[in-house]
Short mmCIF file of C-alpha atoms in Angstrom, two decimals:
data_model
loop_
_atom_site.label_atom_id
_atom_site.label_comp_id
_atom_site.label_asym_id
_atom_site.label_seq_id
_atom_site.Cartn_x
_atom_site.Cartn_y
_atom_site.Cartn_z
CA MET T 1 18.48 20.92 28.09
CA GLU T 2 19.90 21.00 31.51
CA VAL T 3 19.27 23.82 33.79
CA THR T 4 21.26 24.26 37.12
CA PRO T 5 18.87 24.34 40.13
CA THR T 6 18.61 28.08 40.00
CA ALA T 7 15.31 26.83 41.22
CA PRO T 8 14.96 27.35 44.87
CA ALA T 9 13.92 28.10 52.43
CA LYS T 10 14.97 26.63 50.40
CA SER T 11 17.93 27.00 52.43
CA GLU T 12 17.42 26.45 56.08
CA GLN T 13 17.66 30.12 55.97
CA GLN T 14 17.77 33.18 58.05
CA VAL T 15 16.24 36.26 56.65
CA ALA T 16 18.55 36.93 53.71
CA GLN T 17 18.44 33.44 52.32
CA GLY T 18 14.82 33.48 51.30
CA THR T 19 12.36 30.68 51.96
CA PRO T 20 11.66 31.11 55.71
CA ASP T 21 9.33 28.74 57.31
CA PRO T 22 5.85 30.46 56.91
CA ALA T 23 4.47 28.23 59.68
CA THR T 24 6.86 29.47 62.29
CA SER T 25 4.78 30.91 65.15
CA ALA T 26 5.37 34.48 66.17
CA PRO T 27 7.94 35.05 69.03
CA PRO T 28 6.27 34.97 72.38
CA GLU T 29 6.99 38.56 73.20
CA LYS T 30 4.93 39.56 70.14
CA GLU T 31 1.20 39.81 69.90
CA THR T 32 -0.07 37.03 67.83
CA TRP T 33 -2.61 37.19 64.98
CA LYS T 34 -5.50 35.08 66.41
CA ALA T 35 -7.22 32.53 64.20
CA PRO T 36 -10.17 30.21 64.42
CA TRP T 37 -10.13 27.13 66.82
CA GLY T 38 -7.50 28.75 69.05
CA GLY T 39 -4.87 28.95 66.43
CA ASN T 40 -2.64 31.67 65.03
CA PHE T 41 -2.02 33.12 61.58
CA THR T 42 1.35 34.30 60.43
CA ALA T 43 2.22 36.30 57.34
CA GLY T 44 5.26 37.99 55.99
CA PHE T 45 7.08 39.47 53.03
CA ALA T 46 10.72 40.08 52.06
CA VAL T 47 12.69 41.88 49.45
CA LEU T 48 16.26 40.72 48.73
CA ASN T 49 18.97 41.27 46.21
CA ASP T 50 19.08 37.49 45.44
CA TYR T 51 17.07 34.34 46.23
CA SER T 52 19.50 31.57 47.18
CA TYR T 53 18.47 28.08 47.66
CA ARG T 54 21.03 25.94 49.50
CA GLY T 55 23.68 28.34 48.17
CA ILE T 56 22.51 28.41 44.60
CA SER T 57 20.93 31.58 43.10
CA GLN T 58 17.41 31.08 41.77
CA THR T 59 17.12 34.47 40.29
CA GLN T 60 20.33 34.88 38.34
CA ARG T 61 21.65 36.89 41.29
CA GLN T 62 18.82 39.48 40.77
CA VAL T 63 16.22 40.94 43.09
CA ALA T 64 13.66 38.62 44.69
CA ILE T 65 10.29 39.50 46.22
CA GLN T 66 8.82 36.86 48.58
CA ALA T 67 5.61 36.43 50.55
CA ALA T 68 4.43 33.84 53.03
CA PHE T 69 1.28 32.92 54.93
CA GLY T 70 0.62 30.21 57.51
CA TYR T 71 -1.77 28.88 60.07
CA GLU T 72 -0.71 26.98 63.22
CA THR T 73 -3.31 25.26 65.53
CA ALA T 74 -3.50 25.56 69.29
CA PRO T 75 -1.65 22.76 71.22
CA VAL T 76 -3.46 19.51 71.71
CA SER T 77 -3.48 20.10 75.54
CA GLU T 78 -1.17 21.49 78.16
CA LYS T 79 0.31 18.03 78.69
CA VAL T 80 0.64 17.46 75.00
CA PRO T 81 2.30 20.53 73.39
CA LEU T 82 1.70 19.35 69.84
CA THR T 83 0.53 21.61 67.00
CA ALA T 84 -0.21 21.32 63.31
CA TYR T 85 0.43 23.82 60.62
CA VAL T 86 -0.07 24.61 57.02
CA GLY T 87 1.29 27.36 54.98
CA ALA T 88 2.29 28.77 51.60
CA TRP T 89 5.43 30.57 50.43
CA GLY T 90 6.16 32.24 47.07
CA SER T 91 9.04 33.91 45.27
CA ASN T 92 9.89 35.04 41.75
CA VAL T 93 12.59 32.91 40.08
CA ASN T 94 14.58 33.19 36.79
CA PHE T 95 15.57 29.96 35.00
CA PRO T 96 16.67 31.26 31.43
CA GLY T 97 15.07 29.52 28.51
CA THR T 98 12.35 27.79 30.48
CA GLY T 99 9.49 30.31 30.90
CA THR T 100 9.38 29.57 34.61
CA THR T 101 8.04 32.66 36.51
CA ALA T 102 7.66 31.82 40.19
CA GLU T 103 8.06 29.21 42.90
CA ILE T 104 5.02 28.53 45.11
CA ASP T 105 5.51 26.12 47.96
CA LEU T 106 2.82 24.41 50.04
CA LEU T 107 3.80 23.31 53.54
CA ALA T 108 2.22 21.19 56.23
CA GLY T 109 3.48 19.54 59.39
CA LEU T 110 3.51 18.96 63.12
CA LYS T 111 5.50 20.74 65.90
CA LEU T 112 6.24 19.51 69.33
CA LYS T 113 7.41 22.13 71.75
CA LEU T 114 8.90 20.97 75.03
CA MET T 115 10.64 22.47 78.09
CA ASP T 116 8.84 25.87 77.81
CA ASP T 117 9.30 25.91 74.01
CA LYS T 118 13.16 25.56 74.36
CA LEU T 119 13.22 22.10 72.85
CA THR T 120 11.41 21.85 69.42
CA PHE T 121 10.79 19.26 66.84
CA ASP T 122 9.15 19.84 63.37
CA LEU T 123 8.11 16.96 61.16
CA GLY T 124 7.10 18.54 57.92
CA TYR T 125 6.15 18.23 54.20
CA ILE T 126 6.88 20.72 51.40
CA ARG T 127 5.46 20.63 47.85
CA TYR T 128 7.59 22.72 45.50
CA ASN T 129 5.62 24.16 42.46
CA TYR T 130 7.25 26.16 39.58
CA LEU T 131 4.70 28.18 37.66
CA SER T 132 4.80 28.17 33.82
CA ALA T 133 7.61 25.51 33.74
CA PRO T 134 7.14 22.94 31.00
CA SER T 135 5.98 19.63 32.60
CA SER T 136 8.74 17.89 30.56
CA LEU T 137 11.29 19.41 32.86
CA PHE T 138 9.89 17.78 35.95
CA TYR T 139 10.72 20.83 38.20
CA ASP T 140 7.89 20.28 40.67
CA PHE T 141 8.77 17.85 43.55
CA ASN T 142 7.98 16.81 47.17
CA GLU T 143 10.22 16.89 50.19
CA PHE T 144 9.92 15.58 53.81
CA GLY T 145 11.90 16.80 56.70
CA LEU T 146 12.64 16.63 60.36
CA VAL T 147 14.09 19.67 62.28
CA ALA T 148 15.19 19.75 65.86
CA GLY T 149 16.28 22.70 67.83
CA TYR T 150 17.24 23.83 71.34
CA ASP T 151 17.46 27.24 72.84
CA PHE T 152 20.36 27.55 75.37
CA GLY T 153 19.64 31.28 75.95
CA VAL T 154 23.11 32.31 74.95
CA ALA T 155 22.82 30.47 71.59
CA GLN T 156 20.12 28.61 69.71
CA VAL T 157 21.14 25.34 67.78
CA SER T 158 19.23 23.52 65.13
CA ALA T 159 19.83 20.56 62.91
CA ALA T 160 17.69 18.92 60.18
CA VAL T 161 17.47 16.15 57.62
CA ARG T 162 15.26 16.47 54.49
CA TYR T 163 14.55 13.86 51.90
CA SER T 164 12.94 13.88 48.36
CA PRO T 165 12.07 10.67 46.56
CA ASN T 166 12.48 12.57 43.19
CA PHE T 167 14.16 15.82 43.45
CA PHE T 168 14.02 18.85 41.13
CA ALA T 169 14.39 18.10 37.48
CA ASN T 170 13.79 14.37 37.83
CA SER T 171 17.11 13.99 39.67
CA GLY T 172 16.08 11.07 41.90
CA ASN T 173 16.46 10.51 45.59
CA ALA T 174 17.94 13.51 47.42
CA TRP T 175 19.04 14.14 51.03
CA TYR T 176 19.86 17.50 52.53
CA LYS T 177 21.47 17.80 55.98
CA TRP T 178 22.20 21.05 57.76
CA ALA T 179 22.94 22.53 61.13
CA SER T 180 22.85 26.15 62.42
CA VAL T 181 23.73 28.25 65.38
CA THR T 182 22.19 31.63 66.19
CA VAL T 183 23.63 33.95 68.85
CA PRO T 184 21.68 36.95 70.19
CA LEU T 185 24.03 39.96 70.32
CA SER T 186 22.41 41.27 73.50
CA PHE T 187 25.47 43.33 74.35
CA ILE T 188 24.57 45.72 71.52
CA HIS T 189 21.79 47.84 72.95
CA VAL T 190 20.23 50.74 71.19
CA ASN T 191 16.73 50.67 72.59
CA ASP T 192 13.86 48.26 73.19
CA ASN T 193 12.80 48.30 69.61
CA VAL T 194 16.23 47.34 68.18
CA ALA T 195 17.97 43.94 68.61
CA PHE T 196 20.79 42.10 66.79
CA LYS T 197 21.79 38.42 66.27
CA ALA T 198 24.41 36.59 64.35
CA PHE T 199 24.17 33.21 62.81
CA GLY T 200 25.95 30.51 60.82
CA THR T 201 24.77 27.43 58.94
CA ILE T 202 26.36 24.58 57.05
CA GLY T 203 24.63 22.06 54.81
CA ASN T 204 25.19 19.22 52.47
CA GLN T 205 23.06 18.37 49.46
CA TYR T 206 23.19 14.94 48.05
CA VAL T 207 21.48 14.19 44.68
CA GLU T 208 21.21 10.68 43.13
CA ARG T 209 21.09 11.74 39.38
CA ASN T 210 23.37 14.86 39.81
CA ILE T 211 23.66 15.36 35.97
CA ASN T 212 20.00 16.13 35.83
CA TYR T 213 20.37 18.53 38.57
CA GLY T 214 23.23 20.21 36.84
CA ILE T 215 26.23 19.56 39.17
CA PRO T 216 29.27 17.40 38.42
CA ASN T 217 29.20 15.22 41.54
CA ASP T 218 26.45 13.58 43.61
CA ASN T 219 26.76 16.15 46.52
CA TYR T 220 27.96 19.62 47.33
CA TRP T 221 28.32 21.86 50.49
CA ASP T 222 26.76 25.21 51.22
CA TRP T 223 27.20 27.67 54.06
CA GLN T 224 26.04 31.08 55.47
CA LEU T 225 27.40 33.61 57.89
CA GLY T 226 25.17 36.56 58.75
CA VAL T 227 23.77 39.22 60.98
CA VAL T 228 20.13 40.40 61.39
CA MET T 229 19.04 43.60 62.88
CA SER T 230 15.44 43.74 64.13
CA VAL T 231 14.37 47.30 64.07
CA TYR T 232 10.75 48.58 64.78
CA GLY T 233 9.28 45.37 63.60
CA PHE T 234 11.42 44.94 60.40
CA ASP T 235 14.36 42.48 60.00
CA VAL T 236 17.23 43.90 58.07
CA SER T 237 19.90 41.21 57.14
CA ALA T 238 23.22 40.68 55.52
CA VAL T 239 24.44 37.21 54.76
CA TYR T 240 27.63 35.86 53.18
CA THR T 241 26.70 32.70 51.50
CA GLY T 242 28.35 30.30 49.12
CA THR T 243 29.03 26.66 48.04
CA ASN T 244 32.12 24.56 47.11
CA LEU T 245 30.95 24.54 43.50
CA SER T 246 33.14 26.40 41.00
CA VAL T 247 31.92 28.39 38.07
CA GLN T 248 32.56 25.40 35.86
CA ASP T 249 30.68 23.15 38.21
CA CYS T 250 27.68 25.61 38.04
CA LEU T 251 27.15 25.27 34.31
CA GLY T 252 29.45 28.29 33.70
CA THR T 253 27.53 30.62 35.76
CA GLN T 254 28.17 32.67 38.94
CA ASN T 255 24.96 31.25 40.69
CA CYS T 256 27.03 29.15 43.03
CA ALA T 257 29.70 31.60 43.88
CA SER T 258 30.23 33.25 47.24
CA ARG T 259 28.31 36.52 47.61
CA VAL T 260 26.59 38.83 50.05
CA ILE T 261 22.78 38.81 50.16
CA LEU T 262 20.95 41.84 51.69
CA GLY T 263 17.35 41.66 52.63
CA ILE T 264 14.55 43.43 54.50
CA ALA T 265 11.62 41.42 55.86
CA LYS T 266 8.43 42.02 57.88
CA SER T 267 6.27 39.41 59.66
CA PHE T 268 2.84 39.83 61.10
#
C-alpha cells in the first residue's frame, strides 16, 4: 500500500507550517531559560489547523497540536562562538489505514554565530520517528542538513540543503533545498508588546524512488507566504502554502493543494 507523505519543520517553516527548530535559542531581547553548564533551555507549543511538511498535509488538513523542547550549550569561548544543541519535537499525524498516531523527531547539531549573531550556520541531524507505524512501511528515517542565514536588519535571509540516505517510506536518496526571506514590519506599531513580520519561502524536494513516496515525478516544489503577529508573548500566524502537485499527483487527495494555515504558538 502506498501512502503519500502525509507524514511530516518539516518545512523550513515559520510558525504556521509546523516543525519549528526546537533548538533555536531565544531572541536576545528575551530573558532566557538558564540551564546547566551555562547553556539555555527552550520549549514551546503550537496549535494549528493543519500540519504541513514541505507543502504536504500530515493531518489530512485537520488540527495539529505540537510541542518542542531543546537545550543549547554556551559558546566554546568569546573567540569561538560555536554552540551545540539537542532537542525533540512532536506532533499528531493522520496517515489513513496505517495506525500511525504521532511524529516524534530528535535533533542534534552545531551552530556557529558570527558578526554579533548576524551571520549563522547550523549543521544538524534529525531522526524522524512515527509512533505505531508498522515497521514494514519504513516510515522512520534520518536527515542531515546545513542552514546558513544573515540578518541585514531590514530583512533576514536563509538558505539550506538537507539530505537523507533513505527517505520516508524507503524512498531512497532525498535532497531538499530551500530559501527564505523574513521582513520585520516595523512601520506597523501598536505598542512594545506587539510586532509584525512577513515572510516567504520556496523549496524543492527530490526523491530517488518517488513511487514509494507517493508522487509521480522525482521532485516537486513547495512555497509559503505568510505573516506573523507577536502579541504579548504569543505568535499568531497566517500562511498561504502549496505545491505544484495536482490532486491526481497527490494520490487523489487535497493534501498537496494550496491552502491557508492558521496557528498560534508560544515559546519559553
